[in-house]
């Protein structure tokens, strides 16, 4: 017997009729009505509500599940969700949206995680720990998607099924939600191995009536034996899942007829001692198979699963698997962390909520290890999201994400500057620890504070180990800088006045430098000079340039307003001309670059550099759209590209760079420059028009010879 969910029915009842069909309280029913003034758009949401209702989820979760597909379909912004529905629904939907970062865990060729991906994964992890209900909504949504793609093309079905089998099913398993785990596995298996799925389903359907009658007779016999022994327990036949059958066949190299647990029974006992009493009754009636016995009550599985498993030889010599557990163990096995969401409503103590979050965090970290088989991408994820971060908790159980090696002072300054400034001690798990203690994932930290702001200069000393994060060190530095501001202000004013008098510039002209050095007033400028944050000669040089006559424009430099497009005959598609092609903006290929084509929908062939990450990602999803392309021998026209130039911040650097461009006959389309006043460095981004890769390479070589230029990098966009 196979348990399947029938969703996305062609003739779903009208919305209010559907609500009446669910075993909801009047209050819950009304709350769903309140957020459903557009029932024609809520079909998928209704399916999600049914799934989550079976998990005993709270009203707010059901409301968020009902409207989540609508919000996604119409791309409703987060702030608007809060206005249209409520803040609670908004927070849950934002959490579910962050779960989309999970897609980054899917293997990609040459997969290096970008900073954005890593940041999204970190946010996803925190959202999962902060409110596990977002995870449950996402898992329900994936089940609905697996049902809806039945009529899609094979490529789409396989892509979605692989994602659910590799990512979401292990996550549901880690969180102990057996009810959703089995559905995700069975539905994914149906698309990934359709022939095997149909074969096993057919074998299960054969003589179903005989097998079900056999189970009914067995259950009646066993229930009578338990009642006679005064053991309070109920006996049920339990459904079998096709994926678990196939997995066991593969693991033990057995045929379908050799499996022990095609026939399965579950005993739900009132008390723990009744479980072992029931086991004694079972083994006294039927002979058991010793190698098939497992006691997961004494030794729970990593996800917290508890049950006794035994296989006996029943009537007619047929093997039957029997699972024995208490009601609470059954609840935990089916619902996992979903059974513990009520602490958020004040059902448990503050300590209990904190411990639950630590428990979820550990399970999620363990799930991450399960899916850590995606090569370079997972190595990057492990190093940047897990290995170099610690996830700790406030006394209220809120999660704080800090760099690995952080100390209690780093934690204090993360909470608030004044908490750090007034910190006089710290407790971890109720025990006093030194300021140099390195925090560990799962620690709960309490900061002890005094009335006065009293940071120590020793805290900034890198060799003493008081703070690890640059954020905390910067806040301490800022505090001391403010204390010395009056002294620095006077000293800076005197120094600047003295230096400006040497070049004949009055002190009042210094106001023109405020915007350039990002300060609010002249006093701030004087204080920054006196404190060493701004170098005096930088200010003097800037004011000299402001007062000097404008330089003559180099006549050799020809700057254009717009890039001239490459000839449509620059690309040959598999030896055929006159096909619509376009150069991809994500990597901006130039003649001389190895290139590859990707057939788009309605926009012809998009031409990419062979090493383009975006191209590799597209081909992972649609490899059949790859097409060979080549540059023609005599390419004409100009091609746009961008470069970054890193250099010292000196007078005349831009003039020298534009001179090189003029000499090489390179078109300049735009310039963006920025400087770091403290490090005296500059970054100059140029938008250029070049003939081909050779002319760009030659120009980069010339630019590297300019005094002060340390590096020139070609950009991908």
mmCIF file of N, CA and C in Angstrom, residues 572-659:
data_model
loop_
_atom_site.group_PDB
_atom_site.id
_atom_site.type_symbol
_atom_site.label_atom_id
_atom_site.label_comp_id
_atom_site.label_asym_id
_atom_site.label_seq_id
_atom_site.Cartn_x
_atom_site.Cartn_y
_atom_site.Cartn_z
ATOM 1 N N UNK A 572 30.214 33.642 -37.151
ATOM 2 C CA UNK A 572 29.733 32.586 -38.028
ATOM 3 C C UNK A 572 29.140 31.496 -37.149
ATOM 4 N N UNK A 573 27.891 31.117 -37.419
ATOM 5 C CA UNK A 573 27.221 30.076 -36.647
ATOM 6 C C UNK A 573 27.279 28.765 -37.411
ATOM 7 N N UNK A 574 28.129 27.860 -36.940
ATOM 8 C CA UNK A 574 28.289 26.547 -37.561
ATOM 9 C C UNK A 574 28.401 26.660 -39.074
ATOM 10 N N UNK A 575 29.157 27.621 -39.539
ATOM 11 C CA UNK A 575 29.405 27.788 -40.961
ATOM 12 C C UNK A 575 28.295 28.454 -41.730
ATOM 13 N N UNK A 576 27.272 28.956 -41.011
ATOM 14 C CA UNK A 576 26.135 29.593 -41.687
ATOM 15 C C UNK A 576 26.108 31.065 -41.321
ATOM 16 N N UNK A 577 26.024 31.946 -42.291
ATOM 17 C CA UNK A 577 25.955 33.380 -42.015
ATOM 18 C C UNK A 577 24.527 33.860 -41.911
ATOM 19 N N UNK A 578 24.368 35.149 -41.661
ATOM 20 C CA UNK A 578 23.069 35.826 -41.673
ATOM 21 C C UNK A 578 22.085 35.297 -40.628
ATOM 22 N N UNK A 579 22.584 34.699 -39.561
ATOM 23 C CA UNK A 579 21.710 34.351 -38.446
ATOM 24 C C UNK A 579 21.803 35.452 -37.395
ATOM 25 N N UNK A 580 20.705 35.697 -36.702
ATOM 26 C CA UNK A 580 20.702 36.760 -35.706
ATOM 27 C C UNK A 580 21.580 36.350 -34.524
ATOM 28 N N UNK A 581 22.587 37.150 -34.259
ATOM 29 C CA UNK A 581 23.471 36.889 -33.121
ATOM 30 C C UNK A 581 23.595 38.158 -32.291
ATOM 31 N N UNK A 582 23.962 37.980 -31.032
ATOM 32 C CA UNK A 582 24.215 39.117 -30.156
ATOM 33 C C UNK A 582 25.319 38.748 -29.190
ATOM 34 N N UNK A 583 26.179 39.705 -28.884
ATOM 35 C CA UNK A 583 27.257 39.471 -27.933
ATOM 36 C C UNK A 583 26.704 39.593 -26.527
ATOM 37 N N UNK A 584 26.964 38.589 -25.703
ATOM 38 C CA UNK A 584 26.428 38.556 -24.341
ATOM 39 C C UNK A 584 27.017 39.687 -23.499
ATOM 40 N N UNK A 585 26.164 40.393 -22.790
ATOM 41 C CA UNK A 585 26.622 41.487 -21.937
ATOM 42 C C UNK A 585 27.292 40.982 -20.665
ATOM 43 N N UNK A 586 27.017 39.721 -20.295
ATOM 44 C CA UNK A 586 27.569 39.206 -19.041
ATOM 45 C C UNK A 586 29.078 38.996 -19.118
ATOM 46 N N UNK A 587 29.634 38.744 -20.305
ATOM 47 C CA UNK A 587 31.083 38.496 -20.407
ATOM 48 C C UNK A 587 31.759 39.314 -21.510
ATOM 49 N N UNK A 588 30.996 40.004 -22.383
ATOM 50 C CA UNK A 588 31.516 40.916 -23.397
ATOM 51 C C UNK A 588 32.681 40.311 -24.199
ATOM 52 N N UNK A 589 32.415 39.271 -25.001
ATOM 53 C CA UNK A 589 33.511 38.665 -25.770
ATOM 54 C C UNK A 589 34.085 39.630 -26.819
ATOM 55 N N UNK A 590 35.371 39.471 -27.088
ATOM 56 C CA UNK A 590 36.074 40.252 -28.101
ATOM 57 C C UNK A 590 36.629 39.314 -29.157
ATOM 58 N N UNK A 591 36.785 39.787 -30.396
ATOM 59 C CA UNK A 591 37.455 38.970 -31.405
ATOM 60 C C UNK A 591 38.812 38.499 -30.885
ATOM 61 N N UNK A 592 39.048 37.201 -30.927
ATOM 62 C CA UNK A 592 40.249 36.609 -30.345
ATOM 63 C C UNK A 592 39.929 35.776 -29.123
ATOM 64 N N UNK A 593 38.793 36.063 -28.439
ATOM 65 C CA UNK A 593 38.348 35.240 -27.307
ATOM 66 C C UNK A 593 37.779 33.927 -27.824
ATOM 67 N N UNK A 594 38.070 32.788 -27.166
ATOM 68 C CA UNK A 594 37.344 31.547 -27.472
ATOM 69 C C UNK A 594 35.873 31.758 -27.118
ATOM 70 N N UNK A 595 34.967 31.436 -28.040
ATOM 71 C CA UNK A 595 33.553 31.732 -27.832
ATOM 72 C C UNK A 595 32.684 30.499 -28.058
ATOM 73 N N UNK A 596 31.459 30.587 -27.556
ATOM 74 C CA UNK A 596 30.475 29.524 -27.728
ATOM 75 C C UNK A 596 29.101 30.178 -27.816
ATOM 76 N N UNK A 597 28.192 29.565 -28.564
ATOM 77 C CA UNK A 597 26.865 30.119 -28.736
ATOM 78 C C UNK A 597 25.818 29.412 -27.893
ATOM 79 N N UNK A 598 24.777 30.147 -27.526
ATOM 80 C CA UNK A 598 23.644 29.594 -26.777
ATOM 81 C C UNK A 598 22.366 30.056 -27.474
ATOM 82 N N UNK A 599 21.518 29.108 -27.865
ATOM 83 C CA UNK A 599 20.296 29.421 -28.595
ATOM 84 C C UNK A 599 19.244 29.915 -27.605
ATOM 85 N N UNK A 600 18.876 31.187 -27.734
ATOM 86 C CA UNK A 600 17.879 31.769 -26.833
ATOM 87 C C UNK A 600 16.490 31.574 -27.413
ATOM 88 N N UNK A 601 15.480 31.954 -26.666
ATOM 89 C CA UNK A 601 14.101 31.875 -27.145
ATOM 90 C C UNK A 601 13.681 33.226 -27.705
ATOM 91 N N UNK A 602 13.693 33.363 -29.020
ATOM 92 C CA UNK A 602 13.207 34.566 -29.678
ATOM 93 C C UNK A 602 14.241 35.649 -29.877
ATOM 94 N N UNK A 603 15.510 35.451 -29.396
ATOM 95 C CA UNK A 603 16.526 36.488 -29.560
ATOM 96 C C UNK A 603 17.760 35.953 -30.278
ATOM 97 N N UNK A 604 17.577 34.887 -31.034
ATOM 98 C CA UNK A 604 18.677 34.361 -31.811
ATOM 99 C C UNK A 604 19.713 33.677 -30.945
ATOM 100 N N UNK A 605 20.976 33.758 -31.411
ATOM 101 C CA UNK A 605 22.090 33.100 -30.731
ATOM 102 C C UNK A 605 22.838 34.119 -29.887
ATOM 103 N N UNK A 606 22.979 33.831 -28.596
ATOM 104 C CA UNK A 606 23.745 34.682 -27.688
ATOM 105 C C UNK A 606 25.169 34.146 -27.629
ATOM 106 N N UNK A 607 26.146 35.016 -27.918
ATOM 107 C CA UNK A 607 27.551 34.602 -28.017
ATOM 108 C C UNK A 607 28.278 34.957 -26.722
ATOM 109 N N UNK A 608 28.887 33.942 -26.080
ATOM 110 C CA UNK A 608 29.581 34.117 -24.803
ATOM 111 C C UNK A 608 31.042 33.693 -24.925
ATOM 112 N N UNK A 609 31.863 34.192 -23.995
ATOM 113 C CA UNK A 609 33.192 33.608 -23.833
ATOM 114 C C UNK A 609 33.033 32.200 -23.275
ATOM 115 N N UNK A 610 33.930 31.286 -23.671
ATOM 116 C CA UNK A 610 33.786 29.890 -23.277
ATOM 117 C C UNK A 610 33.822 29.700 -21.764
ATOM 118 N N UNK A 611 34.557 30.559 -21.059
ATOM 119 C CA UNK A 611 34.681 30.406 -19.604
ATOM 120 C C UNK A 611 33.656 31.231 -18.840
ATOM 121 N N UNK A 612 32.611 31.693 -19.508
ATOM 122 C CA UNK A 612 31.591 32.540 -18.866
ATOM 123 C C UNK A 612 30.766 31.713 -17.873
ATOM 124 N N UNK A 613 30.692 32.176 -16.624
ATOM 125 C CA UNK A 613 29.921 31.471 -15.596
ATOM 126 C C UNK A 613 28.441 31.393 -15.958
ATOM 127 N N UNK A 614 27.919 32.492 -16.505
ATOM 128 C CA UNK A 614 26.500 32.507 -16.872
ATOM 129 C C UNK A 614 26.200 31.477 -17.950
ATOM 130 N N UNK A 615 27.102 31.369 -18.946
ATOM 131 C CA UNK A 615 26.920 30.372 -19.998
ATOM 132 C C UNK A 615 26.925 28.963 -19.407
ATOM 133 N N UNK A 616 27.887 28.680 -18.514
ATOM 134 C CA UNK A 616 27.960 27.355 -17.915
ATOM 135 C C UNK A 616 26.696 27.035 -17.125
ATOM 136 N N UNK A 617 26.153 28.043 -16.464
ATOM 137 C CA UNK A 617 24.925 27.835 -15.695
ATOM 138 C C UNK A 617 23.756 27.532 -16.639
ATOM 139 N N UNK A 618 23.660 28.269 -17.750
ATOM 140 C CA UNK A 618 22.589 28.034 -18.724
ATOM 141 C C UNK A 618 22.699 26.635 -19.338
ATOM 142 N N UNK A 619 23.943 26.224 -19.649
ATOM 143 C CA UNK A 619 24.132 24.924 -20.286
ATOM 144 C C UNK A 619 23.906 23.775 -19.314
ATOM 145 N N UNK A 620 24.081 24.024 -18.018
ATOM 146 C CA UNK A 620 23.735 23.007 -17.028
ATOM 147 C C UNK A 620 22.253 22.671 -17.117
ATOM 148 N N UNK A 621 21.445 23.705 -17.374
ATOM 149 C CA UNK A 621 19.998 23.514 -17.418
ATOM 150 C C UNK A 621 19.510 23.066 -18.789
ATOM 151 N N UNK A 622 20.135 23.591 -19.858
ATOM 152 C CA UNK A 622 19.694 23.264 -21.227
ATOM 153 C C UNK A 622 20.919 22.977 -22.116
ATOM 154 N N UNK A 623 21.593 21.834 -21.921
ATOM 155 C CA UNK A 623 22.799 21.541 -22.716
ATOM 156 C C UNK A 623 22.529 21.429 -24.207
ATOM 157 N N UNK A 624 21.280 21.106 -24.575
ATOM 158 C CA UNK A 624 20.959 20.927 -25.993
ATOM 159 C C UNK A 624 20.969 22.239 -26.768
ATOM 160 N N UNK A 625 21.023 23.378 -26.065
ATOM 161 C CA UNK A 625 20.990 24.678 -26.753
ATOM 162 C C UNK A 625 22.381 25.187 -27.118
ATOM 163 N N UNK A 626 23.396 24.424 -26.812
ATOM 164 C CA UNK A 626 24.757 24.836 -27.184
ATOM 165 C C UNK A 626 24.942 24.739 -28.694
ATOM 166 N N UNK A 627 25.636 25.734 -29.263
ATOM 167 C CA UNK A 627 25.907 25.713 -30.702
ATOM 168 C C UNK A 627 27.277 26.312 -30.949
ATOM 169 N N UNK A 628 27.975 25.752 -31.925
ATOM 170 C CA UNK A 628 29.333 26.211 -32.215
ATOM 171 C C UNK A 628 29.286 27.536 -32.988
ATOM 172 N N UNK A 629 30.109 28.500 -32.574
ATOM 173 C CA UNK A 629 30.221 29.780 -33.266
ATOM 174 C C UNK A 629 31.697 30.139 -33.372
ATOM 175 N N UNK A 630 32.030 30.956 -34.369
ATOM 176 C CA UNK A 630 33.413 31.380 -34.572
ATOM 177 C C UNK A 630 33.437 32.818 -35.071
ATOM 178 N N UNK A 631 34.545 33.486 -34.814
ATOM 179 C CA UNK A 631 34.753 34.815 -35.372
ATOM 180 C C UNK A 631 35.113 34.689 -36.841
ATOM 181 N N UNK A 632 34.670 35.640 -37.645
ATOM 182 C CA UNK A 632 35.112 35.673 -39.046
ATOM 183 C C UNK A 632 36.558 36.165 -39.091
ATOM 184 N N UNK A 633 37.209 35.931 -40.195
ATOM 185 C CA UNK A 633 38.635 36.266 -40.303
ATOM 186 C C UNK A 633 38.878 37.767 -40.231
ATOM 187 N N UNK A 634 38.075 38.556 -40.957
ATOM 188 C CA UNK A 634 38.296 40.000 -41.021
ATOM 189 C C UNK A 634 37.156 40.740 -40.301
ATOM 190 N N UNK A 635 37.227 40.724 -38.964
ATOM 191 C CA UNK A 635 36.203 41.401 -38.165
ATOM 192 C C UNK A 635 36.363 42.906 -38.302
ATOM 193 N N UNK A 636 35.255 43.601 -38.487
ATOM 194 C CA UNK A 636 35.289 45.062 -38.542
ATOM 195 C C UNK A 636 34.408 45.631 -37.442
ATOM 196 N N UNK A 637 34.630 46.905 -37.114
ATOM 197 C CA UNK A 637 33.807 47.561 -36.104
ATOM 198 C C UNK A 637 34.471 47.542 -34.739
ATOM 199 N N UNK A 638 33.846 48.202 -33.801
ATOM 200 C CA UNK A 638 34.379 48.285 -32.450
ATOM 201 C C UNK A 638 33.587 47.434 -31.484
ATOM 202 N N UNK A 639 34.246 47.007 -30.411
ATOM 203 C CA UNK A 639 33.627 46.152 -29.417
ATOM 204 C C UNK A 639 33.831 46.770 -28.033
ATOM 205 N N UNK A 640 32.770 46.759 -27.242
ATOM 206 C CA UNK A 640 32.843 47.389 -25.922
ATOM 207 C C UNK A 640 33.401 46.432 -24.886
ATOM 208 N N UNK A 641 34.226 46.959 -23.991
ATOM 209 C CA UNK A 641 34.742 46.184 -22.855
ATOM 210 C C UNK A 641 35.043 47.143 -21.710
ATOM 211 N N UNK A 642 35.134 46.613 -20.516
ATOM 212 C CA UNK A 642 35.419 47.417 -19.330
ATOM 213 C C UNK A 642 36.684 46.916 -18.656
ATOM 214 N N UNK A 643 37.451 47.826 -18.087
ATOM 215 C CA UNK A 643 38.643 47.441 -17.323
ATOM 216 C C UNK A 643 38.680 48.233 -16.025
ATOM 217 N N UNK A 644 39.296 47.648 -15.017
ATOM 218 C CA UNK A 644 39.577 48.324 -13.749
ATOM 219 C C UNK A 644 41.072 48.566 -13.646
ATOM 220 N N UNK A 645 41.453 49.792 -13.297
ATOM 221 C CA UNK A 645 42.860 50.134 -13.104
ATOM 222 C C UNK A 645 43.063 50.457 -11.629
ATOM 223 N N UNK A 646 44.022 49.786 -10.990
ATOM 224 C CA UNK A 646 44.347 50.030 -9.585
ATOM 225 C C UNK A 646 45.703 50.747 -9.525
ATOM 226 N N UNK A 647 45.741 51.872 -8.812
ATOM 227 C CA UNK A 647 46.965 52.677 -8.814
ATOM 228 C C UNK A 647 47.068 53.463 -7.514
ATOM 229 N N UNK A 648 48.215 54.118 -7.330
ATOM 230 C CA UNK A 648 48.354 55.073 -6.238
ATOM 231 C C UNK A 648 47.555 56.322 -6.612
ATOM 232 N N UNK A 649 47.114 57.029 -5.606
ATOM 233 C CA UNK A 649 46.339 58.243 -5.841
ATOM 234 C C UNK A 649 47.317 59.416 -5.955
ATOM 235 N N UNK A 650 47.709 59.746 -7.179
ATOM 236 C CA UNK A 650 48.687 60.824 -7.391
ATOM 237 C C UNK A 650 48.168 61.808 -8.420
ATOM 238 N N UNK A 651 48.759 62.985 -8.425
ATOM 239 C CA UNK A 651 48.398 63.994 -9.415
ATOM 240 C C UNK A 651 48.770 63.503 -10.812
ATOM 241 N N UNK A 652 47.890 63.711 -11.768
ATOM 242 C CA UNK A 652 48.204 63.428 -13.168
ATOM 243 C C UNK A 652 48.012 61.986 -13.595
ATOM 244 N N UNK A 653 47.535 61.108 -12.708
ATOM 245 C CA UNK A 653 47.400 59.702 -13.072
ATOM 246 C C UNK A 653 46.389 59.512 -14.199
ATOM 247 N N UNK A 654 45.262 60.245 -14.146
ATOM 248 C CA UNK A 654 44.248 60.101 -15.187
ATOM 249 C C UNK A 654 44.753 60.655 -16.516
ATOM 250 N N UNK A 655 45.526 61.749 -16.451
ATOM 251 C CA UNK A 655 46.082 62.316 -17.684
ATOM 252 C C UNK A 655 47.005 61.312 -18.371
ATOM 253 N N UNK A 656 47.852 60.624 -17.587
ATOM 254 C CA UNK A 656 48.791 59.657 -18.168
ATOM 255 C C UNK A 656 48.048 58.457 -18.771
ATOM 256 N N UNK A 657 46.958 58.055 -18.113
ATOM 257 C CA UNK A 657 46.193 56.915 -18.623
ATOM 258 C C UNK A 657 45.525 57.270 -19.948
ATOM 259 N N UNK A 658 44.911 58.448 -20.028
ATOM 260 C CA UNK A 658 44.235 58.835 -21.270
ATOM 261 C C UNK A 658 45.236 59.037 -22.411
ATOM 262 N N UNK A 659 46.456 59.408 -22.080
ATOM 263 C CA UNK A 659 47.492 59.538 -23.106
ATOM 264 C C UNK A 659 47.786 58.184 -23.743
#
